[in-house]
Tab-separated table of C-alpha atoms in Angstrom:
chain	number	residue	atom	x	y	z
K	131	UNK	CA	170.621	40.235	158.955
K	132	UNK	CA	168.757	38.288	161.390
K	133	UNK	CA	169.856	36.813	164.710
K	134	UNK	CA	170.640	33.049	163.696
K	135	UNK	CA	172.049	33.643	160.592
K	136	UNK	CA	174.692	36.663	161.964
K	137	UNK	CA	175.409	33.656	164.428
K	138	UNK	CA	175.994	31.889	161.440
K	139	UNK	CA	178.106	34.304	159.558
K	140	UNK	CA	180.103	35.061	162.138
K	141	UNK	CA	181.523	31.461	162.911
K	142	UNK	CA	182.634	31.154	159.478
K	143	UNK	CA	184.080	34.134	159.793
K	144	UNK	CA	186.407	33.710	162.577
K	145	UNK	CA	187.037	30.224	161.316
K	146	UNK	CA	187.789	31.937	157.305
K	147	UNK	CA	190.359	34.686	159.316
K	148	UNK	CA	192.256	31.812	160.801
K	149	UNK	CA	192.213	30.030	157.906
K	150	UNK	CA	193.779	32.989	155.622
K	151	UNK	CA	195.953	35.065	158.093
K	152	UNK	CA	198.669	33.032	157.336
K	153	UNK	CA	198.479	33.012	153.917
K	154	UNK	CA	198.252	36.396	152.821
K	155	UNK	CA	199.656	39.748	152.375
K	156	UNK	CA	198.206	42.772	153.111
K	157	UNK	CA	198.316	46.457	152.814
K	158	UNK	CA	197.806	49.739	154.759
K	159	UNK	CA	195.934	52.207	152.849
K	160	UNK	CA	195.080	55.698	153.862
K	161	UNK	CA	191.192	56.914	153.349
K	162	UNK	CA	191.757	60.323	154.343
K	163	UNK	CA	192.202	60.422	157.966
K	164	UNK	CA	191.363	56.013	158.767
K	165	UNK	CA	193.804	53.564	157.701
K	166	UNK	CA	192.173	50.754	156.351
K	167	UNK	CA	193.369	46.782	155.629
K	168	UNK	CA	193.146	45.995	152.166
K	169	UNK	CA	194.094	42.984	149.981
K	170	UNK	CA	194.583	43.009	146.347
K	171	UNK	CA	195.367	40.251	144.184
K	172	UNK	CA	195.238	39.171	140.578
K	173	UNK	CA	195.766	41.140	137.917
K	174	UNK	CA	193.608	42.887	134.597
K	175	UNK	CA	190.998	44.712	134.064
K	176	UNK	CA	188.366	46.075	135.325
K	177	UNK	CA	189.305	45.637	138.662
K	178	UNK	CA	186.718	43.914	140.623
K	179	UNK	CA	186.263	45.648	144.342
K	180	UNK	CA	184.801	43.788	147.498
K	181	UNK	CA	182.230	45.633	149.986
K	182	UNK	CA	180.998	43.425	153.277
K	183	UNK	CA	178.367	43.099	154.956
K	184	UNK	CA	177.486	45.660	158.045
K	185	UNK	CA	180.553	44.716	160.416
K	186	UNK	CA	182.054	42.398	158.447
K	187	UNK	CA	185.433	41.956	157.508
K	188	UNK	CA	187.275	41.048	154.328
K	189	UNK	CA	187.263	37.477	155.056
K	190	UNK	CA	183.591	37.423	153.649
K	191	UNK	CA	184.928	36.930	150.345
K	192	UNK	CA	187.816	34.308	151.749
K	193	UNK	CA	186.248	31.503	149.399
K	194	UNK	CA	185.281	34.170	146.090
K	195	UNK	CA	188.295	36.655	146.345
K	196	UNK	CA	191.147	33.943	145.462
K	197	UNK	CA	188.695	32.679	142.652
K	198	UNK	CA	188.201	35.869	141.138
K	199	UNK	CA	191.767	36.742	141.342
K	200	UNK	CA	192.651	33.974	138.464
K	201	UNK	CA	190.706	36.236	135.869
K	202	UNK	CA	190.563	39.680	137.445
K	203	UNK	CA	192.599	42.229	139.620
K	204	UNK	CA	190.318	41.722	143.120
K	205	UNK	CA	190.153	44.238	145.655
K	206	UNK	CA	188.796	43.436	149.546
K	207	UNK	CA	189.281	45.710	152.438
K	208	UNK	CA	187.859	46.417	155.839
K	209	UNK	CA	185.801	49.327	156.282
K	210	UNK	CA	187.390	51.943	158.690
K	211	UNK	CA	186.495	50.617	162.484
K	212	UNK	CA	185.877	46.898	160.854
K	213	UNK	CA	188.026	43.832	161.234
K	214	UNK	CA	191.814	45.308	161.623
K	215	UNK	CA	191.327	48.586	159.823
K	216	UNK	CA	190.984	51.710	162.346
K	217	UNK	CA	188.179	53.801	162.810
K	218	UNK	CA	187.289	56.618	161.251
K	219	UNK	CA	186.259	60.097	162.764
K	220	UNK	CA	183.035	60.431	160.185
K	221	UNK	CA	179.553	58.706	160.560
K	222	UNK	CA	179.842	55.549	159.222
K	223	UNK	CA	176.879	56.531	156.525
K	224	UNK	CA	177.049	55.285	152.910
K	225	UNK	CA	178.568	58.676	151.995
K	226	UNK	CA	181.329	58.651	153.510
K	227	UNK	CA	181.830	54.935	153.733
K	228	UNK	CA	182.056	55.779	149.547
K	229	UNK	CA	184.866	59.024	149.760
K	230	UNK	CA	186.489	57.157	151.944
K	231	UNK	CA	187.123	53.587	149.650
K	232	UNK	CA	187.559	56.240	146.585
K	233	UNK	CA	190.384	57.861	148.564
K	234	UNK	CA	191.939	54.388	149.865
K	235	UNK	CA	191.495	53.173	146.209
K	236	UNK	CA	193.527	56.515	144.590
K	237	UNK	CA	196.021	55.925	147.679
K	238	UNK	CA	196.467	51.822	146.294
K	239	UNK	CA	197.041	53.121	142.841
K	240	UNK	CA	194.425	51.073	141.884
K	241	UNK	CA	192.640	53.135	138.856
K	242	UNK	CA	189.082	52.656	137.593
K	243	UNK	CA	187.065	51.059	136.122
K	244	UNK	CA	186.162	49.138	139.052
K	245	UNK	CA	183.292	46.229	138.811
K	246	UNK	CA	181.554	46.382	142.720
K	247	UNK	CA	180.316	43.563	144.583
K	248	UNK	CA	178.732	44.268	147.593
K	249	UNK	CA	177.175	41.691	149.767
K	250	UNK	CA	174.091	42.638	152.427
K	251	UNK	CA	174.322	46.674	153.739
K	252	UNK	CA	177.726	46.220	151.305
K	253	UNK	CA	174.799	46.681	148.257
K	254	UNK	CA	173.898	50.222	149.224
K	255	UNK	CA	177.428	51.097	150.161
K	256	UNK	CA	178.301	50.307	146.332
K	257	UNK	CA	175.452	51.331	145.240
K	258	UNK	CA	176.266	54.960	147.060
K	259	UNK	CA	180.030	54.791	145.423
K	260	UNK	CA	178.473	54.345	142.001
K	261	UNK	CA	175.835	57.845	142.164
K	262	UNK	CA	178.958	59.443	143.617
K	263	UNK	CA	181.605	57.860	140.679
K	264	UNK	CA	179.524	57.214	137.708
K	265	UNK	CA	182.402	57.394	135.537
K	266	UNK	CA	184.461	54.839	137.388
K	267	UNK	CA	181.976	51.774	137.739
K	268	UNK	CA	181.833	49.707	134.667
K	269	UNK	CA	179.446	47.321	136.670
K	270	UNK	CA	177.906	46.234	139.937
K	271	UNK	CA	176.822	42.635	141.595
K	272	UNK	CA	174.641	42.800	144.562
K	273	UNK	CA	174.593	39.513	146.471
K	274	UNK	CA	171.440	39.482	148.163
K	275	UNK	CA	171.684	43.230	149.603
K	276	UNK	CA	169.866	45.309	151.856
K	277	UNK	CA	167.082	47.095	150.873
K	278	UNK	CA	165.346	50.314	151.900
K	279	UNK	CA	161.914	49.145	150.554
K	280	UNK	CA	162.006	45.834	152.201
K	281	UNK	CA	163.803	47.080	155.712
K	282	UNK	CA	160.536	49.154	155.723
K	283	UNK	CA	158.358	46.547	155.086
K	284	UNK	CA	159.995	44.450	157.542
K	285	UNK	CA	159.910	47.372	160.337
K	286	UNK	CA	156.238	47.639	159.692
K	287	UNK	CA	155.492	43.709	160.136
K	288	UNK	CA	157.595	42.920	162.819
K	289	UNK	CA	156.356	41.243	165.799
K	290	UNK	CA	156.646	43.397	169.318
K	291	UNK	CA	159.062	39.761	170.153
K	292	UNK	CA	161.762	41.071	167.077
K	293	UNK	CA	161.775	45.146	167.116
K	294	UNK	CA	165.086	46.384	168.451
K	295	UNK	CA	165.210	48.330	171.540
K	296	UNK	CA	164.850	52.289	170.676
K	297	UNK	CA	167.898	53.798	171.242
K	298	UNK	CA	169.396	57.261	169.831
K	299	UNK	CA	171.540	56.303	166.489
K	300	UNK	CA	175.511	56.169	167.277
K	301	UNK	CA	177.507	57.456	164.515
K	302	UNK	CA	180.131	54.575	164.634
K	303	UNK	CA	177.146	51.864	164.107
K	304	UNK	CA	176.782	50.903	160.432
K	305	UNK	CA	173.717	49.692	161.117
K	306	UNK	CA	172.405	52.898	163.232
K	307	UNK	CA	173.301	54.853	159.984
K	308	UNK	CA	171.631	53.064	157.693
K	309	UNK	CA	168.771	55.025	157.377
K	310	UNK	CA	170.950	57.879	156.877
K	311	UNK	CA	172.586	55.353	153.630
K	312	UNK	CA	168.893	55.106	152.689
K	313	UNK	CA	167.782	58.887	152.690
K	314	UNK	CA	171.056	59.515	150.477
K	315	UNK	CA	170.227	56.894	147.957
K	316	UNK	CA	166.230	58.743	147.672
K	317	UNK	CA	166.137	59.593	143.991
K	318	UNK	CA	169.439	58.206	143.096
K	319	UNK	CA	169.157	55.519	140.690
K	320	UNK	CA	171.681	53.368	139.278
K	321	UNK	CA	173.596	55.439	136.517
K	322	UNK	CA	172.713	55.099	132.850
K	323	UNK	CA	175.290	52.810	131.313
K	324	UNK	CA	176.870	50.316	134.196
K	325	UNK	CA	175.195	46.802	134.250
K	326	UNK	CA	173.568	45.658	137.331
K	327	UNK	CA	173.430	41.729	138.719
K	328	UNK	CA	171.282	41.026	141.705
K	329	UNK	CA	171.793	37.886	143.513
K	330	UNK	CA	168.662	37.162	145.838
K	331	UNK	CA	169.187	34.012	148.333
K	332	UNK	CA	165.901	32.171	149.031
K	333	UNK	CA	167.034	29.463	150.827
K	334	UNK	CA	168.858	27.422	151.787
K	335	UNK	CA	166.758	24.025	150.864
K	336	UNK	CA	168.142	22.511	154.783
K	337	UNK	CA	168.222	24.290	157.861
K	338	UNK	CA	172.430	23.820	159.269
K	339	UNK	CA	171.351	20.782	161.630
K	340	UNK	CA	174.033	22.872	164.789
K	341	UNK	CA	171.197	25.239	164.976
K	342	UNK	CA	169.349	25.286	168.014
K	343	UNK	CA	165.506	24.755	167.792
K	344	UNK	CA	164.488	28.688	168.452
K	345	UNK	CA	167.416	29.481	165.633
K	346	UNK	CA	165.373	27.012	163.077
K	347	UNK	CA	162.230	28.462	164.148
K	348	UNK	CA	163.150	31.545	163.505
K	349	UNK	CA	164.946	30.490	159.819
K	350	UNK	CA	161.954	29.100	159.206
K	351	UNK	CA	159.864	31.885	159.615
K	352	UNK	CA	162.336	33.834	157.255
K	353	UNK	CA	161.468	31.742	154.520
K	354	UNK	CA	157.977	31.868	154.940
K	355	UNK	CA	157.703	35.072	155.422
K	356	UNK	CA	160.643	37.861	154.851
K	357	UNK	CA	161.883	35.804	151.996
K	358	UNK	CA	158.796	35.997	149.906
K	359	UNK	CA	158.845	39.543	150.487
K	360	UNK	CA	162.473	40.021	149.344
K	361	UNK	CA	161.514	38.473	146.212
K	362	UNK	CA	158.815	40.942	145.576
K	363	UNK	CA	161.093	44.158	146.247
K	364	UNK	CA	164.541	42.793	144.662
K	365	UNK	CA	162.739	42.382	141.299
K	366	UNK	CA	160.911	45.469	141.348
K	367	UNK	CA	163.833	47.205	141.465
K	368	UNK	CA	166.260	45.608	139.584
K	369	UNK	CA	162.936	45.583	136.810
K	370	UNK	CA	163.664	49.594	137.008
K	371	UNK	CA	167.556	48.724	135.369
K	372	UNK	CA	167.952	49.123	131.416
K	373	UNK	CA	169.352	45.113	131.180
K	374	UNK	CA	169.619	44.378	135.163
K	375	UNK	CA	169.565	40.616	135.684
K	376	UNK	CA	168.044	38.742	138.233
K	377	UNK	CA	169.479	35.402	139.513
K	378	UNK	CA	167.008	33.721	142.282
K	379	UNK	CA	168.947	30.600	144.468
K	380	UNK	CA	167.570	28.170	146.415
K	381	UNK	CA	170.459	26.635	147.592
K	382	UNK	CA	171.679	29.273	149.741
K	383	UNK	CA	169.739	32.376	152.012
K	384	UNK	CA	171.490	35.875	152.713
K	385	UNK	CA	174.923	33.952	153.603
K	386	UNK	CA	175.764	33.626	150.082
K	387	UNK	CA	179.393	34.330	150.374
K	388	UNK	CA	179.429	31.082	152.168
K	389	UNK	CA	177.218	29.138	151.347
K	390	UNK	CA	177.360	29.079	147.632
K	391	UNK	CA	180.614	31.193	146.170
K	392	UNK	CA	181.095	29.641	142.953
K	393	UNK	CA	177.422	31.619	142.303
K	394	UNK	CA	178.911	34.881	143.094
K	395	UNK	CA	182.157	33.775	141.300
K	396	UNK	CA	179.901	32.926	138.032
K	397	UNK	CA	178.051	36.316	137.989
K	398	UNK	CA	181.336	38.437	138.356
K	399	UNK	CA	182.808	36.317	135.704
K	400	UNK	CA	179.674	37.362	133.642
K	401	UNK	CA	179.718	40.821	134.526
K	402	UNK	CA	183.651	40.841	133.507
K	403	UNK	CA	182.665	39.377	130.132
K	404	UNK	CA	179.794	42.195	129.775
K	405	UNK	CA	181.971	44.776	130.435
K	406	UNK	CA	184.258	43.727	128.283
K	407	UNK	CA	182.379	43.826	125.257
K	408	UNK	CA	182.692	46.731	122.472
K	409	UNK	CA	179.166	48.649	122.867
């Protein structure tokens, strides 16, 4: 995620945690060593799990979670060393970011089939959990998630202005270990069998007028260039998916969760309904 719109994401975060701490209930689940925050409501089946963005907290989903929960048992949590869950003593790559919400999910007593939504690096973390748990994923919505293809592409046409300074990869840093994520995922494509939704954000139509003029610039340049590019890679590989569906929005960029939630409420309504269906 970019600099303007993590600025973004992260004041509707802290303004989504005040808004819900004092409305909710949650739990402490063990993951096999971290003890991680997680909130379940609703009730049903399949029950419809919640990954984040890299960092990110369970509030992500504070305006999807409670809409979801009307129709579906919901599942949100924050990854070990994220939000108010502890950290973990393993790499935070997409392997064991997978054992460890398997474990915390046995732990809940919260038993498969599980539909996954993952938002941003949250994609290949479900992604991951699905190769490792065929058998338990009856379906998966990506809301405009990383890529390998296009975080290479991106590397490769970055101005020397936007590279990251070089600096050996921590093993507590999502981000550090997502190449790590991406060599595990190498060869593993999406199980036969579990129906895959891809939400790509190509927007949104207006820049947030609070941005400052180097922010817009550089939301700007997103769109005109990074986005096209997204485009290109999300529906090559969601082409590769016996049934995978596409949806394309202009209304709202890689903030989906909060920009435009009834979308992601829509497709996970759809993707119960799929999954629901006698084959």
């Amino acid at each position: 995620m970019n600099r303007p719109l993590s600025i973004v994401a992260l004041i509707i975060t802290v303004a989504a945690i005040w808004l819900a701490s004092g409305h909710q209930t949650f739990t402490r689940v063990d993951a096999a060593g971290p003890k991680l925050r997680m909130l379940v409501a609703g009730s049903g089946a399949p029950t419809v799990v919640f990954e984040a963005g890299a960092g990110s907290s369970l509030e992500t989903w504070v305006r999807i979670q409670p809409q979801v929960s009307k129709f579906a048992r919901t599942v949100s949590y924050d990854r070990a060393g994220n939000g108010l869950s502890e950290k973990s003593a393993f790499p935070r790559d997409g392997a064991n970011v997978a054992s460890e919400l398997h474990t915390a999910l046995q732990n809940a007593h919260l038993a498969p089939p599980y539909i996954l939504v993952g938002h941003s690096l949250g994609g290949p973390y479900i992604r991951m959990f699905a190769a490792k748990y065929p058998d338990e994923v009856a379906g998966m919505v990506l809301v405009d998630p990383t890529q390998e293809d296009l975080t290479a592409w991106a590397r490769k046409h970055a101005s020397d202005d936007d590279k990251e300074p070089q600096h050996a990869p921590r093993p507590d840093d999502e981000v550090d270990c997502a190449a790590q994520t991406f060599a595990e995922l190498t060869g593993a494509a999406v199980p036969n069998g579990i129906p895959v939704t891809l939400i790509c954000g190509m927007g949104p139509r207006e820049v947030p007028s609070f941005l400052t003029a180097e922010m817009r610039r550089d939301v700007e340049k997103d769109r005109t260039t990074l986005y096209p590019a997204k485009l290109q890679f999300h529906k090559a590989w969601v082409e590769k998916i016996p049934g995978g569906r596409l949806l394309v929005t202009e209304e709202s960029g890689h903030g989906i969760p909060f920009e435009e939630p009834n979308l992601v409420v829509k497709a996970i309504r759809d993707m119960v309904h799929r999954t629901s269906q006698p084959h």
